Short mmCIF file of C-alpha atoms in Angstrom, two decimals:
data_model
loop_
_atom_site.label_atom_id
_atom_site.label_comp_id
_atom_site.label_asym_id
_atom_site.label_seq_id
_atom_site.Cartn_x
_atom_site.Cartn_y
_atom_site.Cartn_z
CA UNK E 17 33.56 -107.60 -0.51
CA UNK E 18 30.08 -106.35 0.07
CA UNK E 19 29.51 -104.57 3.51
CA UNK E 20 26.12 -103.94 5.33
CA UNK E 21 23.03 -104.53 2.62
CA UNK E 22 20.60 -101.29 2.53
CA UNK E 23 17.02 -102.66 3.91
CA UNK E 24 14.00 -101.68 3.54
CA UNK E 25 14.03 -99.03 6.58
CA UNK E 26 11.53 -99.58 10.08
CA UNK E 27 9.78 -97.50 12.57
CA UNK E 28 11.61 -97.33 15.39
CA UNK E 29 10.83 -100.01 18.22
CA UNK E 30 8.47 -98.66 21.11
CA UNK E 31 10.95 -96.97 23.72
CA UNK E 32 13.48 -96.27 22.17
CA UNK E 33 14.90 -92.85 19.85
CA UNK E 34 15.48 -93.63 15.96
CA UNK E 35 18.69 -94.95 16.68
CA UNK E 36 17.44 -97.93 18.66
CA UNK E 37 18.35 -96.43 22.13
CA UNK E 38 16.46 -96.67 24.99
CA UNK E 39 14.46 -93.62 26.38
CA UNK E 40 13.92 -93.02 29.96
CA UNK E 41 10.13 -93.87 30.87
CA UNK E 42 8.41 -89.82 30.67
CA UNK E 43 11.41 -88.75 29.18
CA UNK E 44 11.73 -86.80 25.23
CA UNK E 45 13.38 -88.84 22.75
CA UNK E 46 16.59 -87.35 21.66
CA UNK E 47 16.35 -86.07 17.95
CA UNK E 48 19.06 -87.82 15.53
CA UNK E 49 21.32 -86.03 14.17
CA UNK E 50 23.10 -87.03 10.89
CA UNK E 51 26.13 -85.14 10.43
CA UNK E 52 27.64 -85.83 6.37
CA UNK E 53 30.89 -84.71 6.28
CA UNK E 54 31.89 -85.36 2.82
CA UNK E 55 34.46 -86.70 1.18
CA UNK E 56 34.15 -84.59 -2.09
CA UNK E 57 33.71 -85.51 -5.43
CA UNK E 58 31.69 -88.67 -3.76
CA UNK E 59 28.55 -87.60 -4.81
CA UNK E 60 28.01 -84.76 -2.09
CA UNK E 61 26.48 -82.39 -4.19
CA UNK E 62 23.47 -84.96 -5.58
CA UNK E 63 22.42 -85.80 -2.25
CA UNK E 64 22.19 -82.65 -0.85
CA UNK E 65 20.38 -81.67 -3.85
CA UNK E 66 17.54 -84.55 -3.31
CA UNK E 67 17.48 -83.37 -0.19
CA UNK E 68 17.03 -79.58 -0.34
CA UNK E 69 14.44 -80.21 -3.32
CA UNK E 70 12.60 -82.35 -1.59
CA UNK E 71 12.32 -80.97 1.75
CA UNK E 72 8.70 -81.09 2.32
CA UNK E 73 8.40 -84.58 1.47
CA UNK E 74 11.29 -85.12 4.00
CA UNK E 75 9.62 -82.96 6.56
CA UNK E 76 6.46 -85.09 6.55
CA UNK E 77 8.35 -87.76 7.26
CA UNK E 78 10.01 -86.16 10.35
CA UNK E 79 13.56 -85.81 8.70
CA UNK E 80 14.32 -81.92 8.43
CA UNK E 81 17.49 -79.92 7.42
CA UNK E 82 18.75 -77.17 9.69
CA UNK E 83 18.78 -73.65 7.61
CA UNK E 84 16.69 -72.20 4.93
CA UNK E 85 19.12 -72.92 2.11
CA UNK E 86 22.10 -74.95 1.23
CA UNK E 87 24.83 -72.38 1.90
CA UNK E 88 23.60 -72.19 5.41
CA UNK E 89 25.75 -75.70 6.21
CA UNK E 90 28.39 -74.16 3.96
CA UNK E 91 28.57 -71.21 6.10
CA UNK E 92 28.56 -73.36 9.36
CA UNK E 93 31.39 -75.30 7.95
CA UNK E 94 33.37 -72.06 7.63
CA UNK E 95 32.68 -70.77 10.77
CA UNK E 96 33.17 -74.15 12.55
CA UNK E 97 36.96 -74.67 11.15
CA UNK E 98 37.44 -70.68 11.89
CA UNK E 99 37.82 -69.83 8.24
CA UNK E 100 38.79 -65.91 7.88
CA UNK E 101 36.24 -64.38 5.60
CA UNK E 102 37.48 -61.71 3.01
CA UNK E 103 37.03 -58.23 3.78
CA UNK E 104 35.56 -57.37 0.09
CA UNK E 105 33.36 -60.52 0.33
CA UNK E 106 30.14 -58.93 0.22
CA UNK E 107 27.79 -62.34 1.56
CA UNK E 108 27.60 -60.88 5.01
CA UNK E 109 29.51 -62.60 8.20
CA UNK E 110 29.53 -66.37 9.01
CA UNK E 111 30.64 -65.84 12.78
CA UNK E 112 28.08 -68.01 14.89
CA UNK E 113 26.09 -69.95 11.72
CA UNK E 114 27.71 -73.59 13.48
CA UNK E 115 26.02 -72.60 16.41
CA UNK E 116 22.74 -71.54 15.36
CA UNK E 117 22.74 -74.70 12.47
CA UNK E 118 23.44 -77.05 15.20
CA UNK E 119 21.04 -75.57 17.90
CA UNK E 120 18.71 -75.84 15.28
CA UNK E 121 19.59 -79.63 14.52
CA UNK E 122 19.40 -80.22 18.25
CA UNK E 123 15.38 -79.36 18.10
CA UNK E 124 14.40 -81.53 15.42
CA UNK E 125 11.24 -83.88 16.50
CA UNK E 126 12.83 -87.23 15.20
CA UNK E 127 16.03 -86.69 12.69
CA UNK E 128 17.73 -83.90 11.19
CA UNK E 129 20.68 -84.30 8.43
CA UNK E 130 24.16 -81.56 7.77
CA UNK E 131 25.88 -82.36 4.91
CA UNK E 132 28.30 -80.53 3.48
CA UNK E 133 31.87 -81.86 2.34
CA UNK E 134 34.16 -79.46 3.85
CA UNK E 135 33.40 -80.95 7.26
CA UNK E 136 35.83 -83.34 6.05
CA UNK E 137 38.71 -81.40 6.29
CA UNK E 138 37.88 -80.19 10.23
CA UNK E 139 40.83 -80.75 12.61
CA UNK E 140 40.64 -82.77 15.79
CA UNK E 141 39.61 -80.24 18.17
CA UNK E 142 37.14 -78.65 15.58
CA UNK E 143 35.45 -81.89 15.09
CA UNK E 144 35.29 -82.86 18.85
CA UNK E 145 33.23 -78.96 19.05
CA UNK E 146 31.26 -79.98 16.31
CA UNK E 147 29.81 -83.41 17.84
CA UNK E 148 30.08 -81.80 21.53
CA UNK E 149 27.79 -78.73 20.29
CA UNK E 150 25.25 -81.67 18.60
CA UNK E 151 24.64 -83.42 22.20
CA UNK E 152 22.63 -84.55 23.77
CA UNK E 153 21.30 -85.34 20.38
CA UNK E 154 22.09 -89.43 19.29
CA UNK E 155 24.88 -87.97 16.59
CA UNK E 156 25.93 -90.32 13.56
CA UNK E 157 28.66 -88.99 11.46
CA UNK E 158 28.56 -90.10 7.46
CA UNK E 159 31.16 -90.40 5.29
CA UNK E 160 31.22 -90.99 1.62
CA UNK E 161 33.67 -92.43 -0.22
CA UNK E 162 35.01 -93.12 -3.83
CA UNK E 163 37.92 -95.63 -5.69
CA UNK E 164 40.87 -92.95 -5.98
CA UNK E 165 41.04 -93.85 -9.91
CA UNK E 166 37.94 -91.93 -10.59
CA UNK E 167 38.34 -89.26 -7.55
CA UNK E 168 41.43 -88.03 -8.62
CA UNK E 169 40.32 -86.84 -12.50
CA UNK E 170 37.20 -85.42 -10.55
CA UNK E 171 39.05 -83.45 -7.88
CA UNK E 172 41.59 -82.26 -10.38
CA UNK E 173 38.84 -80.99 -12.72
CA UNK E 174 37.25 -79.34 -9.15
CA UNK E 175 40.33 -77.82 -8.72
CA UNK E 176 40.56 -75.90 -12.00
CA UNK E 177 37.26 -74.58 -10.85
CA UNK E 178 38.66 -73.02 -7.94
CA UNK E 179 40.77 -71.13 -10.19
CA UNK E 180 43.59 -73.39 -10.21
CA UNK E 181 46.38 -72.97 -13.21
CA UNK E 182 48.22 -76.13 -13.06
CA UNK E 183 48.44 -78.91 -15.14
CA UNK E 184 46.85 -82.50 -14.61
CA UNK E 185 49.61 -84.16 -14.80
CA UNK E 186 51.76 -81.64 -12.90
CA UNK E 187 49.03 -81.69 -10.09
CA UNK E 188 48.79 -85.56 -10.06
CA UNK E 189 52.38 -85.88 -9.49
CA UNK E 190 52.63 -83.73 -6.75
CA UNK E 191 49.11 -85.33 -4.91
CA UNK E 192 50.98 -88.87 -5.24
CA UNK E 193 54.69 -88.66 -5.37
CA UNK E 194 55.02 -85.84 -3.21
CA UNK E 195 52.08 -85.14 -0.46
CA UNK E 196 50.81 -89.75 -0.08
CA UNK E 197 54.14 -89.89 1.35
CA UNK E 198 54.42 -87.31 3.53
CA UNK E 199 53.89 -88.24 7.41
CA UNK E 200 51.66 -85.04 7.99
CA UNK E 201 49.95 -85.05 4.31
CA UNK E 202 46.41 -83.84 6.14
CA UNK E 203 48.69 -80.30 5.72
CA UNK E 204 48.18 -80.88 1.39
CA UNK E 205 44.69 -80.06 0.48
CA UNK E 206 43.89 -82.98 -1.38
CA UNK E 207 45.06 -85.72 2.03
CA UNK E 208 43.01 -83.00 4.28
CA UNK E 209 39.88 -83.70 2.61
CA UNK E 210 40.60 -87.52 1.16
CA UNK E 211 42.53 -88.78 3.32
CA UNK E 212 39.86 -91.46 4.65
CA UNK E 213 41.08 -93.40 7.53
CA UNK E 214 42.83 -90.34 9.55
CA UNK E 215 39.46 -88.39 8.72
CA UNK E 216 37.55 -90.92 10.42
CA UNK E 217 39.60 -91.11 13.44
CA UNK E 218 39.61 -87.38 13.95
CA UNK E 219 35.80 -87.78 14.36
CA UNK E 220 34.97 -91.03 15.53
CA UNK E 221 36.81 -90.29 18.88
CA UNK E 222 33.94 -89.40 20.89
CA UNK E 223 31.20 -91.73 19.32
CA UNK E 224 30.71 -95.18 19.32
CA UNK E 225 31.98 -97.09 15.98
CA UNK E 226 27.89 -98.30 14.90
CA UNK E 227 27.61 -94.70 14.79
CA UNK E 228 30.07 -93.99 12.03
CA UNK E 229 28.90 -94.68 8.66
CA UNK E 230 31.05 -95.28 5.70
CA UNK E 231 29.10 -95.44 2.20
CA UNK E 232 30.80 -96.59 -1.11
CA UNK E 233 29.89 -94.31 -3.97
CA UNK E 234 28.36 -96.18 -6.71
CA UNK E 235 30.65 -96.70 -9.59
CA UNK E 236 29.65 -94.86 -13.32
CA UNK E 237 26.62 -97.45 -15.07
CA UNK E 238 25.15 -98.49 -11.57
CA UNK E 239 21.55 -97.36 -10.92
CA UNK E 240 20.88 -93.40 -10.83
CA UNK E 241 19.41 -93.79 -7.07
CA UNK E 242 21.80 -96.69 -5.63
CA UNK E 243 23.35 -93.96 -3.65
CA UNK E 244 20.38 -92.32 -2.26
CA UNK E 245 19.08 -95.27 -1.04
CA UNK E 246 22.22 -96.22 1.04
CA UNK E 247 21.81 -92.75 2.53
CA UNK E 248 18.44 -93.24 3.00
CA UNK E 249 18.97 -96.13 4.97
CA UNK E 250 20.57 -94.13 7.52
CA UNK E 251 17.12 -91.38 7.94
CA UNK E 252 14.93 -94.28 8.55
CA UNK E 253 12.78 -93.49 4.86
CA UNK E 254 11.39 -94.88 2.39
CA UNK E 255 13.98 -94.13 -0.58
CA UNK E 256 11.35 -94.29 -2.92
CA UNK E 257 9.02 -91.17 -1.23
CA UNK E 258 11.37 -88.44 -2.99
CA UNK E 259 11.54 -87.26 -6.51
CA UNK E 260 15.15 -88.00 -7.68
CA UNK E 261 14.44 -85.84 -11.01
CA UNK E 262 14.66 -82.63 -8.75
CA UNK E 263 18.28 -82.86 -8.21
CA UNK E 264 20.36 -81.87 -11.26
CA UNK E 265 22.97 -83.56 -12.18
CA UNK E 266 26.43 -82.46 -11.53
CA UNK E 267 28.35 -83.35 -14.78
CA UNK E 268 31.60 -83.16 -15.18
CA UNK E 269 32.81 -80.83 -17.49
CA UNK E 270 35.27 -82.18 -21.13
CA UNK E 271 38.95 -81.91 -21.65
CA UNK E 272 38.53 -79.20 -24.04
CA UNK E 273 35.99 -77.63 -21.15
CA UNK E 274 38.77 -78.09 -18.32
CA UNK E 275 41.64 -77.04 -20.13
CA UNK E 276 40.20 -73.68 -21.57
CA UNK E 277 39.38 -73.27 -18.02
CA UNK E 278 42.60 -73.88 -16.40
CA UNK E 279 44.13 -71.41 -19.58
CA UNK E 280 41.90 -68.36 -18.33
CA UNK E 281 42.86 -69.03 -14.47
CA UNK E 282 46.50 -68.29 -15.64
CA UNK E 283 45.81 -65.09 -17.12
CA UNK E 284 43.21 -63.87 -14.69
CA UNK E 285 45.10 -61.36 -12.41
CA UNK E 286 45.11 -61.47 -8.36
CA UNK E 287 43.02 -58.43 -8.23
CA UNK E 288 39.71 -60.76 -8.60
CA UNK E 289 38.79 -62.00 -6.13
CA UNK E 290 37.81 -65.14 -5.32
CA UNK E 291 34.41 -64.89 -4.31
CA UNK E 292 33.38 -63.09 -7.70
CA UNK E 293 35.57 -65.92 -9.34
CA UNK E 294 33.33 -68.41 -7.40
CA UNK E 295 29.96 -66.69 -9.02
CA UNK E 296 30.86 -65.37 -12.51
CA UNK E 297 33.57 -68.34 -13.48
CA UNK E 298 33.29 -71.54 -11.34
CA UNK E 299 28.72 -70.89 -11.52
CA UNK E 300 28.28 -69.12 -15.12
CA UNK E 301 30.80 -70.36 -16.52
CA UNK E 302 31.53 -73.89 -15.51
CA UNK E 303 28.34 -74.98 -13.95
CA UNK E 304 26.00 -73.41 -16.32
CA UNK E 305 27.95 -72.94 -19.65
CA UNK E 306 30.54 -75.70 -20.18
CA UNK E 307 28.94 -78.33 -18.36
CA UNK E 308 26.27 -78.62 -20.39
CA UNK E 309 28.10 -79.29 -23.55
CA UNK E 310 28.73 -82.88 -24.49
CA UNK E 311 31.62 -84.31 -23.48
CA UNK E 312 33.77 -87.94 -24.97
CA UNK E 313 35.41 -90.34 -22.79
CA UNK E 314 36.28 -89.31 -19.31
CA UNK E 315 39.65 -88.15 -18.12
CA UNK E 316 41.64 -91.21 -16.74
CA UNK E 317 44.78 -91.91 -14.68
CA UNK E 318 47.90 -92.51 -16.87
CA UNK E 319 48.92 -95.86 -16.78
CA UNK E 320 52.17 -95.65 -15.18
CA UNK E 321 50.01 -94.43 -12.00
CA UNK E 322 47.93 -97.86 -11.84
CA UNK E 323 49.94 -99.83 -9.62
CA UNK E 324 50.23 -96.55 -7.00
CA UNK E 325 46.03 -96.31 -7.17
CA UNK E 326 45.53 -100.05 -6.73
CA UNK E 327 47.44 -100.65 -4.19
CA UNK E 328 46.25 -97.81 -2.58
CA UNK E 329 42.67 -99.09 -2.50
CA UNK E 330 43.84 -102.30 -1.42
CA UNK E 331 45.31 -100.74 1.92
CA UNK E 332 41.93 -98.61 2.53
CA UNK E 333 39.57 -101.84 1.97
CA UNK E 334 41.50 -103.86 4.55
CA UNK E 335 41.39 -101.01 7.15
CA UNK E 336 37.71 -100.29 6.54
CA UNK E 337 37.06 -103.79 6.39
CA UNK E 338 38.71 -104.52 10.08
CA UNK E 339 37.39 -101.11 11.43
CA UNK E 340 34.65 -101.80 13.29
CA UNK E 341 32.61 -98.61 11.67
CA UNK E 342 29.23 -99.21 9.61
CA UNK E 343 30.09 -99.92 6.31
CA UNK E 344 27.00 -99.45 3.50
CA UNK E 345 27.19 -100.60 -0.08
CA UNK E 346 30.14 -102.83 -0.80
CA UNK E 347 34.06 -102.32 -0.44
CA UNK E 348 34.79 -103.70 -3.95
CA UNK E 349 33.60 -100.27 -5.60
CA UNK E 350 36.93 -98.56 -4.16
CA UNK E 351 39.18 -100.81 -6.58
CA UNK E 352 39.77 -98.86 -9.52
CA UNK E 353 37.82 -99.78 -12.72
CA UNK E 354 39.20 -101.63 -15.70
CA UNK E 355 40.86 -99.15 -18.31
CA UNK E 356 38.62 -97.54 -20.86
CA UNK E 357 41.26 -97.37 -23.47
CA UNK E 358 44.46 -95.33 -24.94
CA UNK E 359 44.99 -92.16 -22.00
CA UNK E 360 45.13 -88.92 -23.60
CA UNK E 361 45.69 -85.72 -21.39
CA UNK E 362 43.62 -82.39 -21.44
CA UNK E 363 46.66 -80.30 -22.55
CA UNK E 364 46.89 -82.37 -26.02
CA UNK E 365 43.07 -81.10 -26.93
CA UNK E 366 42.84 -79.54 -30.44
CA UNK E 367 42.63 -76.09 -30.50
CA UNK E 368 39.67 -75.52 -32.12
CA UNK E 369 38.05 -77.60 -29.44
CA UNK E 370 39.08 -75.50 -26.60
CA UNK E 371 38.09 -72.58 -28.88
CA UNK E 372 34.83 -73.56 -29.36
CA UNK E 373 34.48 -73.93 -25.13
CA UNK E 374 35.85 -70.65 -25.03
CA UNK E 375 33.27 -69.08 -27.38
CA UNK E 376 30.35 -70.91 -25.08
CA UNK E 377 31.65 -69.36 -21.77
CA UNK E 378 32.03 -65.71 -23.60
CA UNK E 379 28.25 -65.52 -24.23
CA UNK E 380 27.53 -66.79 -20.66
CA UNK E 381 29.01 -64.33 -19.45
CA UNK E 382 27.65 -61.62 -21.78
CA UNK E 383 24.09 -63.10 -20.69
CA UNK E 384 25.07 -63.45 -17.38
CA UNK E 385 26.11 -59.46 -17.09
CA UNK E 386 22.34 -58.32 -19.36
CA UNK E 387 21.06 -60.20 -16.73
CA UNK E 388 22.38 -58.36 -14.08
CA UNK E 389 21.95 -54.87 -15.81
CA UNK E 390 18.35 -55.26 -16.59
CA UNK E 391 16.76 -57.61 -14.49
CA UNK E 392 13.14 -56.21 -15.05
CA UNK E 393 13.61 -58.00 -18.85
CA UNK E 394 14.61 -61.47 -17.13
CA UNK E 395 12.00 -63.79 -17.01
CA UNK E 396 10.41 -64.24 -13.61
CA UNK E 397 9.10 -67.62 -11.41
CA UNK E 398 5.24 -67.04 -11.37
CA UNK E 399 3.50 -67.07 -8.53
CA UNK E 400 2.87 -70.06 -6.57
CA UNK E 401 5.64 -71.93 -7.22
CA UNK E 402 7.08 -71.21 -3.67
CA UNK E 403 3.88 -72.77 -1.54
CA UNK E 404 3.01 -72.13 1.99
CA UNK E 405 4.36 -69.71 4.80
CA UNK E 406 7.88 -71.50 5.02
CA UNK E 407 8.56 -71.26 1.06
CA UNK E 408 7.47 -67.46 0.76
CA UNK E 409 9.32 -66.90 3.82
CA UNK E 410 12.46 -68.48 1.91
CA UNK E 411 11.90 -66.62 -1.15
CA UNK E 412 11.63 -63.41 0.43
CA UNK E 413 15.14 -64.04 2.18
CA UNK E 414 17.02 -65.89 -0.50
CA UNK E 415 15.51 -63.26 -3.14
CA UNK E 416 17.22 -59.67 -0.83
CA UNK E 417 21.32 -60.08 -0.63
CA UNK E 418 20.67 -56.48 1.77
CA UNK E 419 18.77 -58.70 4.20
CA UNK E 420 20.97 -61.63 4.07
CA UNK E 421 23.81 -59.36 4.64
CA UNK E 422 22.40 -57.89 7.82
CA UNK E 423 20.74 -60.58 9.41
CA UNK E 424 24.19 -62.69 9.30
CA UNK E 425 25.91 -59.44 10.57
CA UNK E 426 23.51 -58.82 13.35
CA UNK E 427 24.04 -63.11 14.13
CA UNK E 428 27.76 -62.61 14.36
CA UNK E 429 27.31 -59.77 17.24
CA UNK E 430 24.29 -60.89 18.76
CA UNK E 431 23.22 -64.08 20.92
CA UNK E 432 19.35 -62.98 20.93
CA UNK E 433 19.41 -62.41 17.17
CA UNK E 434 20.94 -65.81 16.88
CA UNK E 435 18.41 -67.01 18.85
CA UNK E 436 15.46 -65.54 17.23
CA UNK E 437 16.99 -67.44 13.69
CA UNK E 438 16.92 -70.61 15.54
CA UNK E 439 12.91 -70.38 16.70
CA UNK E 440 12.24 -68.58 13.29
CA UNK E 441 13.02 -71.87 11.60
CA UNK E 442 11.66 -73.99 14.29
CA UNK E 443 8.11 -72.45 13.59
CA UNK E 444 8.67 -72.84 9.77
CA UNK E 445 9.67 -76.59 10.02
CA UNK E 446 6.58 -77.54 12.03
CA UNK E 447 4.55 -75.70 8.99
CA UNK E 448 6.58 -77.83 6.52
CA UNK E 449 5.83 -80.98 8.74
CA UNK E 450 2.14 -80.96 8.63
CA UNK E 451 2.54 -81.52 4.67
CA UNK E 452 2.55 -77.48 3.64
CA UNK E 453 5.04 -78.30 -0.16
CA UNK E 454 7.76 -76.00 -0.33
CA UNK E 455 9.43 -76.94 -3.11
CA UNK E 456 9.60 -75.07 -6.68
CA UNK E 457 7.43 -76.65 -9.41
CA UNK E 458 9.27 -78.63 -11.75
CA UNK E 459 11.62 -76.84 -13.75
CA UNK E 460 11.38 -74.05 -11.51
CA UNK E 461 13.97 -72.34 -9.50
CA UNK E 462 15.48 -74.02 -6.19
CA UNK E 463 17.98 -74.49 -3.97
CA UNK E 464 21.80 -75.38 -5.25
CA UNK E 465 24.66 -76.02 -4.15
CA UNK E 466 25.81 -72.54 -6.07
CA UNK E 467 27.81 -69.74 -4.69
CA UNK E 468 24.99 -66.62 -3.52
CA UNK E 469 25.09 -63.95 -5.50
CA UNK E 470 26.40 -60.82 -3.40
#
């Protein structure tokens, strides 16, 4: 069942704003503003990465991204769903980044894009603030979705990362025995964040259905930029006027990988906490250590959970199909693929296997602490590779914690400071529009979706 075909993207007709409405004669066009709210695991994390790293290029071509880095729409999604912050979290305050991130958005010239997944698991009223706050702006929300065969290995595996201790097999049972059936499952952390249809409804209730975008993630062997281009559709670009090598790719890590993983979260003791966790085990370790090791076949649902995940897809295809929303890419890609071959879990892995992971994350973290104890013997950027105004600018910020830590305290208690963020990156963005390039050379360092380091 193929939905709405990606096309080779227009200018927008004369009177009208880039979403095809008309414009009052003498009157600015509103900018558009695409709000991506996730789902996770649906490819999130490589489109935000194209993005970031290839902001310039986007610039010129009047799409810009609200904030100076990617934890800036991390931060707003905190603050928007009122997310305490830890005491001994040392990242500064996120009280007030959803306002200044969408007052930001609300001055782009033609189109400005927030992504970040945890939009998805907003709650009615925190959703209804988030596309009130956006307006008068022509908002579009975007959601990404992915067959629950492959999501549920993935967002196991991301779970493990976020120091959980329990068992694939334990967790799966729980996620679809337990928490599908139950009538308030948006309560279960999995449902609040994948549960498609109710996050839809929660906020689609103030715009009109055209304006709600649904995109099928790709499944594994199509074309690297398939997905890109069905988000591209949606900014009005050429998909083809980025550099897709920029954004890294975010492999998944092996069984032997996940499970020595999943080992060390039970042992670790409460006293960490979790925003050093986030840094030293879930970036060092996982992201930069373990996932680049090769890895065999992919983790795969047991068969005696088939019948559950197929008919599960089924349901969501009808609905999506009869919903009225914008549907890119095509509806088939949520069935679950055809099995790979014999399922074998993470928790039979040979020891020496897990062993060997465990020795690879040991000297990350050895390097990772050097690092940190002698940065004067760490090898440097040279100069240049942050160009223009905007990209020193950047640098300067991203490269002092101290500042970061008091401008977002100073934010939190004052409206003028906030303010004075918001035209501070309006001046920047009209640099990075008249073609200044702000992004690293190749190889360089740039943005991620990474934890900052305190």
């Amino acid at each position: 069942m193929t939905a709405r075909a990606v096309t080779e993207p227009s200018a927008p007709a004369p009177g009208t704003s880039g979403g095809g409405l008309p414009v009052a004669p003498g009157a600015p066009a509103r900018p558009k503003v695409v709000l991506h709210i996730g789902e996770p695991k649906t490819g999130t994390t490589f489109l935000q990465q194209v993005m970031w790293r290839n902001r310039s290029e986007l610039a010129a071509r009047g799409v810009v991204l609200p904030g100076h880095h990617p934890q800036d729409h991390f931060r707003a999604s905190q603050d928007l769903r009122g997310i305490a912050k830890l005491a001994s979290d040392p990242a500064g305050s996120w009280t007030g980044e959803w306002e200044i991130l969408a007052r930001q958005a609300q001055q782009a010239g033609s189109v400005a894009v927030i992504s970040h997944e945890l939009f998805s698991a907003a709650d009615a009223g925190q959703a209804d603030r988030a596309v009130g706050s956006l307006l008068p702006a022509e908002v579009h929300v975007v959601l990404t979705v992915r067959d629950i065969a492959t999501l549920l290995p993935a967002e196991w595996q991301e779970t493990v990362k976020h120091r959980n201790a329990r068992g694939w097999e334990d967790w799966l049972g729980d996620v679809i025995d337990r928490e599908s059936a139950d009538p308030g499952r948006r309560r279960w952390w999995f449902w609040r964040v994948h549960d498609t249809l109710a996050i839809l409804d929660i906020w689609s209730r103030h715009l009109p259905a055209e304006h709600v975008h649904v995109i099928t993630t790709p499944p594994r062997g199509s074309p690297s930029g398939l997905l890109w281009q069905r988000f591209a559709s949606l900014l009005g670009i050429d998909p083809g006027s980025v550099d897709l090598t920029r954004a890294r790719p975010n492999a998944s890590l092996g069984m032997p990988e996940t499970e020595f993983l999943r080992r060390l979260n039970q042992v670790l003791p409460d006293e960490v906490p979790d925003w050093f966790y986030m840094w030293n085990v879930k970036e060092t370790v996982a992201h930069q250590a373990l996932a680049g090791r090769p890895a065999e076949g992919p983790l795969v649902l047991p068969a005696s959970r088939d019948t559950w995940a197929k008919g599960r897809a089924e349901e969501l295809i009808a609905a999506l199909g009869d919903s009225g929303y914008d549907l890119i890419g095509d509806l088939d890609e949520l069935r679950p693929p055809p099995g790979t071959g014999p399922y074998t879990g993470p928790a039979s892995q040979p020891a020496g296997r897990v062993l060997d992971a465990a020795v690879t994350a040991a000297a990350a973290l050895v390097v990772n602490q050097y690092r940190k104890a002698y940065p004067a013997a760490t090898p440097q950027p040279g100069p240049g590779r942050q160009g223009g105004l905007a990209g020193r600018v950047e640098a300067t910020v991203a490269s002092s914690p101290r500042l970061k830590r008091t401008v977002r305290e100073l934010s939190s208690r004052s409206a003028a400071v906030r303010r004075l963020r918001i035209l501070a990156w309006r001046v920047l963005e009209r640099r990075r529009a008249r073609g200044r390039h702000e992004h690293p050379e190749p190889g360089g360092p740039g943005p991620s979706e990474s934890p900052e380091r305190p």
